[in-house]
Each structure stands twice: as structure tokens, then as C-alpha cells.
Short mmCIF file of C-alpha atoms and ligand atoms in Angstrom, two decimals:
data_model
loop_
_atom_site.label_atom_id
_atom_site.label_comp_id
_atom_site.label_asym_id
_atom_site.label_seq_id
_atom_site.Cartn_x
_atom_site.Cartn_y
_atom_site.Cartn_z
CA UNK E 282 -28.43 1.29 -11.38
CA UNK E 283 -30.78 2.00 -8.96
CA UNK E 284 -28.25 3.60 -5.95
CA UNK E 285 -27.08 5.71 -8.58
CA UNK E 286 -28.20 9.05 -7.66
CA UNK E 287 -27.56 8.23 -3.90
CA UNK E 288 -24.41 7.29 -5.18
CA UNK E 289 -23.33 10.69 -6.64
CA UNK E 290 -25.56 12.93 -3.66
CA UNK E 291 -23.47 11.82 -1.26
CA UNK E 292 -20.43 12.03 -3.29
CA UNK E 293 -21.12 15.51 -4.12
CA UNK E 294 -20.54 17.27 -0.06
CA UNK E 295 -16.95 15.78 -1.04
CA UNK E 296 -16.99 17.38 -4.34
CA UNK E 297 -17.36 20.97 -3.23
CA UNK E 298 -15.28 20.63 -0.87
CA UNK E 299 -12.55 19.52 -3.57
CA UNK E 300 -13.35 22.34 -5.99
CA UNK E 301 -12.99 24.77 -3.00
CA UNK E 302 -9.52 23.17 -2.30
CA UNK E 303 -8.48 22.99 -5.69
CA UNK E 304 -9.18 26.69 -5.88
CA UNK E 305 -7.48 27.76 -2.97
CA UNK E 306 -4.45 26.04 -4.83
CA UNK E 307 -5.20 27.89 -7.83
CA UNK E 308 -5.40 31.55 -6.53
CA UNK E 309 -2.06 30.44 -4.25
CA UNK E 310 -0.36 29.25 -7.51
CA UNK E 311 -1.04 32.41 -9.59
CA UNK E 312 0.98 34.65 -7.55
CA UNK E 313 4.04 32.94 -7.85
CA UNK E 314 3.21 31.80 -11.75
CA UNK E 315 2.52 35.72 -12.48
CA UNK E 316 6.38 36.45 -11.97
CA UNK E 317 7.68 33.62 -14.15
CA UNK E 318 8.91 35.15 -16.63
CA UNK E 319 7.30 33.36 -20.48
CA UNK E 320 10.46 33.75 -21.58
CA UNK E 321 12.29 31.38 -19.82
CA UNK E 322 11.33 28.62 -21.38
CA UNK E 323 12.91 25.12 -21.79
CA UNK E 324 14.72 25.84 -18.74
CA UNK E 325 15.35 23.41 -15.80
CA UNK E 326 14.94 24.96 -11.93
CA UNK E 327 14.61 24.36 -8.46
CA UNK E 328 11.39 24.35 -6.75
CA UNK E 329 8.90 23.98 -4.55
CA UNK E 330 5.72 24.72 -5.30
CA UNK E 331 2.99 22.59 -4.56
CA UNK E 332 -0.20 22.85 -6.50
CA UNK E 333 -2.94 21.41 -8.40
CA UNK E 334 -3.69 24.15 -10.25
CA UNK E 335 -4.45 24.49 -13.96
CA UNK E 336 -4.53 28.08 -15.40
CA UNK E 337 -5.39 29.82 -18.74
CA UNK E 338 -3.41 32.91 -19.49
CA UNK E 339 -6.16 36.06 -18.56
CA UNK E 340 -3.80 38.47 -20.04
CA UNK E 341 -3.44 37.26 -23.84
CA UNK E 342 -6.87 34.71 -25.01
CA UNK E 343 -4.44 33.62 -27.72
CA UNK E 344 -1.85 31.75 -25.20
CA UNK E 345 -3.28 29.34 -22.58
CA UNK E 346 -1.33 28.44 -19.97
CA UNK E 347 -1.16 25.26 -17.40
CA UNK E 348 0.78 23.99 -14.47
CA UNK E 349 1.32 20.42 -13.80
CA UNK E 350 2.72 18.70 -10.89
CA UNK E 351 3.62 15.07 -11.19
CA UNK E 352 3.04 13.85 -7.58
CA UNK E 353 2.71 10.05 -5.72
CA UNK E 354 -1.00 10.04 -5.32
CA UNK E 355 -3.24 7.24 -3.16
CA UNK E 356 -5.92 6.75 -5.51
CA UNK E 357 -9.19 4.51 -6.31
CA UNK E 358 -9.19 2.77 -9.61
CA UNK E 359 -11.97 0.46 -8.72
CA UNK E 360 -14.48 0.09 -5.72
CA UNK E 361 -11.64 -2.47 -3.82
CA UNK E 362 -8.25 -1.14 -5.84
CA UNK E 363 -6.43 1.46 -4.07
CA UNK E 364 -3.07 2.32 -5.33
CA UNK E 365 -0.06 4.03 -5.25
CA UNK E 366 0.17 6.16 -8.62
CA UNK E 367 1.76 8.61 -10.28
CA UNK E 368 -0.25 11.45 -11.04
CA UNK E 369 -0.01 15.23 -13.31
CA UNK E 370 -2.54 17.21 -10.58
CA UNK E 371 -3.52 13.88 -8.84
CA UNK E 372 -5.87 12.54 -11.01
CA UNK E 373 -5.53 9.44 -13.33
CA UNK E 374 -5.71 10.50 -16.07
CA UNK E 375 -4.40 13.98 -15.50
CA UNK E 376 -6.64 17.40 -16.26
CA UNK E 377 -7.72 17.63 -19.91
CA UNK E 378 -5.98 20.46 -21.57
CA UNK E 379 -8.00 22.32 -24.39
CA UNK E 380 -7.03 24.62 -26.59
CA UNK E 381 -7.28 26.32 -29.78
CA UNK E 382 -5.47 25.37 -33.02
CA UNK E 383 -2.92 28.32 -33.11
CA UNK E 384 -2.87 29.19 -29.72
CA UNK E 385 0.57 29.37 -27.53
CA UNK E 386 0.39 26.90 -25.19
CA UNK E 387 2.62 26.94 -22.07
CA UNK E 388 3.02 23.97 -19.53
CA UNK E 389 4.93 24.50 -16.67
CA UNK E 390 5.53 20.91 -15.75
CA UNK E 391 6.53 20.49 -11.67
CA UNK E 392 8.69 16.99 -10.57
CA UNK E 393 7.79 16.70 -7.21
CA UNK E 394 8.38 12.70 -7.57
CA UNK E 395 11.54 10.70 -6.68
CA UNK E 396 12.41 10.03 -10.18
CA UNK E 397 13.04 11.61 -13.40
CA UNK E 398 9.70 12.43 -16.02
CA UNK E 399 8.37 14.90 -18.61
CA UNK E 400 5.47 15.77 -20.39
CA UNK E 401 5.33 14.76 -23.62
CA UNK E 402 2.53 15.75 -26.20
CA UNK E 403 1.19 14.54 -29.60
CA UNK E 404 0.67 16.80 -32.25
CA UNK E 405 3.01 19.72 -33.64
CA UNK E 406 6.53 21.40 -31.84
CA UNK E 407 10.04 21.54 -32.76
CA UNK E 408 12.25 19.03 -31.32
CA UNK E 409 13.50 20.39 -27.62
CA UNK E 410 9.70 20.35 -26.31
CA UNK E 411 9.27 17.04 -27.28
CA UNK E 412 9.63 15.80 -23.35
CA UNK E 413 11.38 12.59 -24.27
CA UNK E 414 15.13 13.90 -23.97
CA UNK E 415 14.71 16.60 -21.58
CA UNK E 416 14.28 14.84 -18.95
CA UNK E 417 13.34 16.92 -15.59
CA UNK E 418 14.89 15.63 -12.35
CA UNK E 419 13.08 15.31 -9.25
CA UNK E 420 12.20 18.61 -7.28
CA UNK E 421 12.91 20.59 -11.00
CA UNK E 422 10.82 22.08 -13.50
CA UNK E 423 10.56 22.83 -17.24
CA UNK E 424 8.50 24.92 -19.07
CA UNK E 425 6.79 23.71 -22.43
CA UNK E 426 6.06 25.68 -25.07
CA UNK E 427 4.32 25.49 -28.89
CA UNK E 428 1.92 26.50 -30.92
CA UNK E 429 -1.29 23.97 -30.96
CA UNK E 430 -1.72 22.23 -33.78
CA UNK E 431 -3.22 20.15 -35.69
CA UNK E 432 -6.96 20.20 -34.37
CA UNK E 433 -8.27 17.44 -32.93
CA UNK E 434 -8.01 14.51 -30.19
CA UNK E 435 -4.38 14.57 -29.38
CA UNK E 436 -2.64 13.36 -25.86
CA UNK E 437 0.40 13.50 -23.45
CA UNK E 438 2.12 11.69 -20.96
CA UNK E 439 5.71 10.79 -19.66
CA UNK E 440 8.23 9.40 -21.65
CA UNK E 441 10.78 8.32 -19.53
CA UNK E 442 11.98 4.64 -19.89
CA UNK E 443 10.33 2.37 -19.56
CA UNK E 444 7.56 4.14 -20.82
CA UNK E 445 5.11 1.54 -20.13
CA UNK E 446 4.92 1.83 -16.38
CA UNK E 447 5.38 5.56 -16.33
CA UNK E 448 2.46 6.09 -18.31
CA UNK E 449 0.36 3.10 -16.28
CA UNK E 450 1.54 4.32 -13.24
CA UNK E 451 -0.80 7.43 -14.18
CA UNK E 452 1.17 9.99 -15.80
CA UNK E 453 -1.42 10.75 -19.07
CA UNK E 454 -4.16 12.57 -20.18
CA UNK E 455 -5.81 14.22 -22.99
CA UNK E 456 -4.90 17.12 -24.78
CA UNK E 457 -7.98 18.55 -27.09
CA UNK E 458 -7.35 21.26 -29.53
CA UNK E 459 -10.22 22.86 -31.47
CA UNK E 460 -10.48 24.18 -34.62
CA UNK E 461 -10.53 27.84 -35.18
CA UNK E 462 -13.53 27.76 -37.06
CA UNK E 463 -15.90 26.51 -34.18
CA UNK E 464 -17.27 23.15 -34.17
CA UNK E 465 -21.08 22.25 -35.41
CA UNK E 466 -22.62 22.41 -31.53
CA UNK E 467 -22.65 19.02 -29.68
CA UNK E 468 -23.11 17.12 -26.27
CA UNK E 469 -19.09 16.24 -25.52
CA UNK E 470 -17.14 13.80 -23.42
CA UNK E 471 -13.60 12.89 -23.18
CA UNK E 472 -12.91 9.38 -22.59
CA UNK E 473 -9.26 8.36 -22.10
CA UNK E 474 -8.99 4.33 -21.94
CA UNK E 475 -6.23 3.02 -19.78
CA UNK E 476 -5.36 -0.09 -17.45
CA UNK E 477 -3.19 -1.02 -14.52
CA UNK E 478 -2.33 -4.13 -12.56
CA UNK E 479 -1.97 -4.45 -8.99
CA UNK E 480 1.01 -7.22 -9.22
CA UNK E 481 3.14 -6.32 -12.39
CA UNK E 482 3.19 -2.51 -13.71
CA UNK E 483 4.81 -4.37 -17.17
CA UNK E 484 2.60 -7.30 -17.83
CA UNK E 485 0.29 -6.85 -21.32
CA UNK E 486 -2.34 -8.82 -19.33
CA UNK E 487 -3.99 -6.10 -16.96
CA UNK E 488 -6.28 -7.05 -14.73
CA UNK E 489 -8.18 -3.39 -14.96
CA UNK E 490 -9.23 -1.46 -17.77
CA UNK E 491 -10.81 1.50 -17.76
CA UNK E 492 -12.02 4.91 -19.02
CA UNK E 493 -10.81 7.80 -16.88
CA UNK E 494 -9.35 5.90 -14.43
CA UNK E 495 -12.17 4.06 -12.74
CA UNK E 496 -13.40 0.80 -13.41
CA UNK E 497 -16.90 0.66 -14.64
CA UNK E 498 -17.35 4.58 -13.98
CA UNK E 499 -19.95 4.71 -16.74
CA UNK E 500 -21.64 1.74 -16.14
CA UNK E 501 -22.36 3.08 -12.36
CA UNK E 502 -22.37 7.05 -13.63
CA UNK E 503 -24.24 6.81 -17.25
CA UNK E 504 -23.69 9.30 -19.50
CA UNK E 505 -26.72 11.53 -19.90
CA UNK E 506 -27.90 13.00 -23.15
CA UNK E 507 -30.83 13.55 -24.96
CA UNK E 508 -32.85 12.26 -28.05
CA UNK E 509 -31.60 13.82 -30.96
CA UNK E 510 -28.41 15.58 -29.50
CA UNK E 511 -25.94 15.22 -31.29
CA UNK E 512 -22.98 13.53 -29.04
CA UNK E 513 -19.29 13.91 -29.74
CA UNK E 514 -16.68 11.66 -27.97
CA UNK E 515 -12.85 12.71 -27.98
CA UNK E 516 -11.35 9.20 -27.70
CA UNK E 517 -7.74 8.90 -26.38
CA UNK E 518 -5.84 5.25 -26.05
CA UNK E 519 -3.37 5.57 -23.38
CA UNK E 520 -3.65 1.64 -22.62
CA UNK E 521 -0.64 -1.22 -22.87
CA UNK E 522 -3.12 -3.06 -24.62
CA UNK E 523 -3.48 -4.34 -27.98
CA UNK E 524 -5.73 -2.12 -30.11
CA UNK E 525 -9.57 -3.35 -29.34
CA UNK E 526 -12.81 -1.90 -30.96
CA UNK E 527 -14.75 0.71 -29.46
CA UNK E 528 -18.02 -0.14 -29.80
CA UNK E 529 -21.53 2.14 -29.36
CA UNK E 530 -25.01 0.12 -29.55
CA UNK E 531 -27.96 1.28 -31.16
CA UNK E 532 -26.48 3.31 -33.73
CA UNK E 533 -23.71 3.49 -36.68
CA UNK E 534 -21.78 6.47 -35.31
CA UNK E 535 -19.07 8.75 -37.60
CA UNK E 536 -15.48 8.56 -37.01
CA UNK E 537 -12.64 10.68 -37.64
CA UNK E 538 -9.84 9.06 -37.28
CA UNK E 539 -6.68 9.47 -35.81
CA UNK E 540 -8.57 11.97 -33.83
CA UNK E 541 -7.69 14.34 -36.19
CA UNK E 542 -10.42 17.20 -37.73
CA UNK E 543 -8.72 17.64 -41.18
CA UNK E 544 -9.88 13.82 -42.01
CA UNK E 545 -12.92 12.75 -43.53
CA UNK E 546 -15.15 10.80 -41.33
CA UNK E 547 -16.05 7.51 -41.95
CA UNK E 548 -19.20 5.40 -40.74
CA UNK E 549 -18.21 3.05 -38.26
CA UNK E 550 -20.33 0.12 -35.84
CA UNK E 551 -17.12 -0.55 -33.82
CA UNK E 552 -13.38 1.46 -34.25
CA UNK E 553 -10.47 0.27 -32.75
CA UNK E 554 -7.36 2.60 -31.29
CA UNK E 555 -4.12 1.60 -30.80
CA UNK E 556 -2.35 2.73 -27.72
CA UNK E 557 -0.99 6.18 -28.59
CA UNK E 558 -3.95 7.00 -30.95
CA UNK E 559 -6.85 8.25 -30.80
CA UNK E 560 -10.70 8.81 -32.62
CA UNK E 561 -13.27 11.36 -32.48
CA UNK E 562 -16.84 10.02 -32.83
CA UNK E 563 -20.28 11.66 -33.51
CA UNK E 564 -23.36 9.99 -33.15
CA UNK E 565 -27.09 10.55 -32.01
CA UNK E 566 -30.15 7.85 -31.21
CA UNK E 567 -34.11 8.89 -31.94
CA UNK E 568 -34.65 6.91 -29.39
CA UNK E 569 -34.75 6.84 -25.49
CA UNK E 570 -32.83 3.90 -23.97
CA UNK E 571 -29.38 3.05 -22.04
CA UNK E 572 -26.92 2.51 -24.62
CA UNK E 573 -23.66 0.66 -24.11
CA UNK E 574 -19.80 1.60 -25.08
CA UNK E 575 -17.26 -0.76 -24.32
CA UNK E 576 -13.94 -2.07 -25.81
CA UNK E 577 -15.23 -4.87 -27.50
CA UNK E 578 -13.64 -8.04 -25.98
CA UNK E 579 -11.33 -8.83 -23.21
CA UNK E 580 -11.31 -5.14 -22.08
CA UNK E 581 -15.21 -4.76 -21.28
CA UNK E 582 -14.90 -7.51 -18.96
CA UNK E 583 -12.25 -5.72 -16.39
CA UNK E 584 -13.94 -2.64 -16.13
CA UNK E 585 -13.78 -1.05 -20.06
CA UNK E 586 -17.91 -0.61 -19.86
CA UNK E 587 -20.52 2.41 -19.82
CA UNK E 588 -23.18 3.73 -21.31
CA UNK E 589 -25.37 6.89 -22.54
CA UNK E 590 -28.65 6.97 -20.68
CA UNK E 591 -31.00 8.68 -23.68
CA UNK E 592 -34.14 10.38 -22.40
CA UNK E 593 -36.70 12.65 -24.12
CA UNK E 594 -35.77 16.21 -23.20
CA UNK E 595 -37.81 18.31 -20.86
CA UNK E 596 -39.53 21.44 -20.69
CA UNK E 597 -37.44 24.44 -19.01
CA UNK E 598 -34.04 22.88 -20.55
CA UNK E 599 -31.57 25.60 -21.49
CA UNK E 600 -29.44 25.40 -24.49
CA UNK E 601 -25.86 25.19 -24.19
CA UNK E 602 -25.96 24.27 -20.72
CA UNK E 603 -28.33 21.20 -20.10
CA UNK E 604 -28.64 20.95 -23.94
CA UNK E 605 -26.62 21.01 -26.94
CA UNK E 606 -29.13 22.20 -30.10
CA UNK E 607 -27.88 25.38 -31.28
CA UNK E 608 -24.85 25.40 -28.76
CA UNK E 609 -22.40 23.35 -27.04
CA UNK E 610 -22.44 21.62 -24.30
CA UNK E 611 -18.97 20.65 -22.56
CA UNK E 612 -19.44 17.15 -20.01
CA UNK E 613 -15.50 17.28 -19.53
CA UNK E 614 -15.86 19.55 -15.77
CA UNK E 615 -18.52 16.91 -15.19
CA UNK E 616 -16.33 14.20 -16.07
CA UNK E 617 -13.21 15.25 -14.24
CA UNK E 618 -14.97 16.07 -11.28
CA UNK E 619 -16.22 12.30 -11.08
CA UNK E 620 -13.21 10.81 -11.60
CA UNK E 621 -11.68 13.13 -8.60
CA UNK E 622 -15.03 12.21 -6.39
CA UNK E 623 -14.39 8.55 -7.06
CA UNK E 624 -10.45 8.31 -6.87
CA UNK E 625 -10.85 9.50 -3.79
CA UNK E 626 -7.48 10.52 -4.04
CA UNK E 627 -4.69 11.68 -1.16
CA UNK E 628 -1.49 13.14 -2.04
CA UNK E 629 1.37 12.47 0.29
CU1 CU D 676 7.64 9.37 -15.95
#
């Protein structure tokens, strides 16, 4: 723990730079996303656009809108794993999408890999933006669209055949939508678990696991809250494994499950997912101390490890931005921009 903060100081030169890129892509991208018409939906075309770029709708705050690329991306899942994945925006697992229960949500979704894949998402739309038999060709693009719904933890990835190794290959992520009546304020991370092996895409024996596509990125990169906040978790299970407990120390924590807000929590010492589900937890500890998540059993052990580092707040802390107590605090930028740090990803 120690060369932690070394760790992410000299990561974070790299990080800027990133950002900077990723916004270059982003003002190139809007140009040419401005004159696509919303209309044409579920339509198939040629192109060849290249960007990373994620956008929300500026003219109407009741649509939000998003572009992603599928693209072969060089990536880190572990401190000596490189690999050759599949990627939405070149990030395993891709950009977290949030939205609003209600809102119009348009994906343009860009095939710049040698094979077929879509997008498909959990939660609510009619049956031709279900990305399982619309399947978008290499170098062509389709256009999702639905209203969000229901609130809570939901998901996407690819659903091409065989489903298993497009979604290990990379092509996931989570898809949060929020309530309309806003959420009691809270410290929040997204944690998507998922795996890979380095020998056989298909085998139910991985030899990584991981949150956010890093081995161990927790355990190196503690989460950081404070005593008394209360913590939220959106937990999504885009693993091949078999359904293993997620479990918090030092405190009971409450569970929604299936991810979904309309449920009644539950109190829980240990939940398990299966692949293609997903949990919301809420929690809180009096007291300071590192406390460890993991997936209980075989998973912890190949990289499915973290933990909350709990410390008393400070004088001068500002609420809603270093604190959650009468507003929220969002990790997820935080969160995404260490996974992109430590992937250390190139894009051919
Ligand atoms: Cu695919």
C-alpha cells in the first residue's frame, strides 16, 4: 500500500493527457453527430468515424445521447497481462452510461471491428433494439433507441454468438438509470466484475477476475470514503463465472436486488450475482479502517479484491464534491479514469 500515491502521481501526467485526447475526439465527433438526423433510427450505414466520444444531448435534458465504437484495443488487465480486446470506447468495461428513468436514450453504436456485434441492453425496449438480431456488420452502424426504464443497476454488451467470448473479449459495461425522484445523497461507485483468460476465451475456469477490468485495482487504488458516509455500490456481473458472493467486511450492508430500485432491500453480509445480474448495495462503517470487498471464494484469489479505505473526515471538506452528507458524490469519472490510466490502452 505504501507506493500507492506514487503510484497514481505519476499515473496522473498520463491522465490529462488522455482526458485532453478524449476531448479532442469529443468536440471532433459532435460535428458530424449534430447532422444525424434522430430520426433515423434502427438503420444500418456506412462509416467511418473514429471516436471515443460519449455525448449527452445539450439540446433536449430529457434525451441523452452516446456514441460507441467497438474497436481492437491493446490493453492491461493486470500488471504482466496485456491483451488484445475488444472494446466499446477502448476501455474494458466500456463507459458507464447514466441516465434518467424516462429519458430517451440514443446510442449510436460504431463497428469498426472485423466481425459482426451490437449493443445490447437490460432493462425496457420493444423488440428491434434489442441488439441480439440486428446484427451490425463491420465498418456499419446502428442507432439505438428507448425510453430508460426501470431504475436501477442495469447493463449491456454484445450479443453476437458465442456470446461468451464477445462479452470476455471486452464488449460490456454498465448502464445506470436513476430514479426520477432523486436518490437519498451518497458516496457512489460502479463496480462491473468480469474475467478473461489468456489461453482459452471459452473456458469457465479464468485465470483473471476482476472489477473494472484490472486485476486487484482496488486492492492497489482503495476506495476512499469517510466515517459515516453513506456508500452506494451499483454492482454489475458481466463474468462467465458461476454466481459467487460479494462480500463487504465490517458491516451488514442493504441490498436491492436485481439492481433494481422498485425492490425492497434486504440486509445482507455477503450477496451473490449471477452473470447477467446485478445488486445495488448501501452501507456505512463508524469506524476508520481499510475494509475489504471481494467475491468470496475462487474469484478473490485471481484478482476479484479491494477495499474502502475509511478515514475521519477533515476540516475544509466540501459537500457534494469530497463529501456526500447532504449531497451526492459521483466516484464513477474517478473510476473510469483509473481503469483508462491503468489499461494503458492503444487502439490500432
Ligand atoms: Cu460482439
Amino acid at each position: 500500500m505504501d507506493n500507492m500515491f506514487p503510484t497514481i502521481s505519476t499515473h496522473r501526467t498520463k491522465a490529462i493527457i488522455l482526458i485532453v485526447m478524449i476531448s479532442f475526439s469529443f468536440f471532433a465527433l459532435s460535428d458530424s453527430l449534430e447532422n444525424k438526423s434522430v430520426a433515423s433510427k434502427a438503420v444500418i450505414s456506412n462509416t467511418n468515424q473514429t471516436s471515443t466520444a460519449t455525448k449527452t444531448n445539450q439540446t433536449n435534458p430529457n434525451t441523452k445521447e452516446f456514441t460507441l465504437v467497438a474497436k481492437e484495443t491493446m490493453l492491461d488487465i493486470s500488471p504482466s497481462k496485456k491483451i488484445k480486446a475488444w472494446t466499446y470506447n477502448g476501455t474494458i468495461p466500456g463507459p458507464t452510461l447514466r441516465v434518467t428513468e424516462g429519458d430517451k436514450v440514443i446510442v449510436h453504436f460504431i463497428n469498426e471491428l472485423d466481425l459482426p456485434h451490437t449493443i445490447h441492453f437490460h432493462g425496457g425496449h420493444n423488440g428491434t433494439m434489442d441488439g441480439v438480431f440486428e446484427i451490425v456488420p463491420p465498418n456499419k452502424t446502428f442507432t439505438y433507441e428507448f425510453t430508460a426504464a426501470p431504475s436501477g443497476a442495469l447493463m449491456y454488451h454484445c450479443h453476437v454468438m458465442p456470446v461468451v467470448e464477445h462479452v470476455r473479449m471486452g464488449l460490456y459495461g454498465a448502464f445506470i438509470v436513476d430514479p426520477k425522484t432523486p436518490l437519498p445523497p451518497a458516496k457512489e461507485f460502479v463496480i462491473v466484475f468480469g474475467d478473461y483468460d489468456t489461453k482459452d476465451i471459452h473456458t469457465s475456469d479464468p485465470e483473471s477476475a476482476f472489477y473494472n477490468g484490472y486485476e486487484n485495482i482496488y486492492y492497489d487504488n482503495p476506495l476512499p470514503v469517510y466515517t459515516n458516509e453513506t456508500v452506494r455500490v451499483y454492482m454489475i456481473n458481466l463474468s462467465q463465472l458461476p454466481a459467487y458472493g460479494y462480500h463487504i467486511h465490517g458491516t451488514l450492508f442493504k441490498t436491492w436486488i436485481s439492481g433494481i430500485w422498485m425492490n425492497d432491500p434486504v440486509h445482507t453480509q455477503t450477496y451473490a450475482t449471477s452473470s447477467g445480474d446485478a445488486a445495488i448495495f448501501e452501507m456505512e462503517w463508524p469506524w476508520e479502517g481499510k475494509y475489504v470487498f471481494h467475491q468470496h471464494g475462487i474469484p478473490e484469489d485471481r484478482g476479484a479484491m479491494g477495499f474502502f479505505n475509511v478515514t475521519q473526515p477533515v476540516p475544509g471538506l466540501i459537500d457534494g464534491k469530497d463529501i456526500a452528507i447532504s449531497k451526492p458524490v459521483s466516484m464513477i469519472d474517478w473510476q473510469e479514469n483509473l481503469t483508462k490510466v491503468l489499461q494503458n490502452a492503444t487502439i490500432d
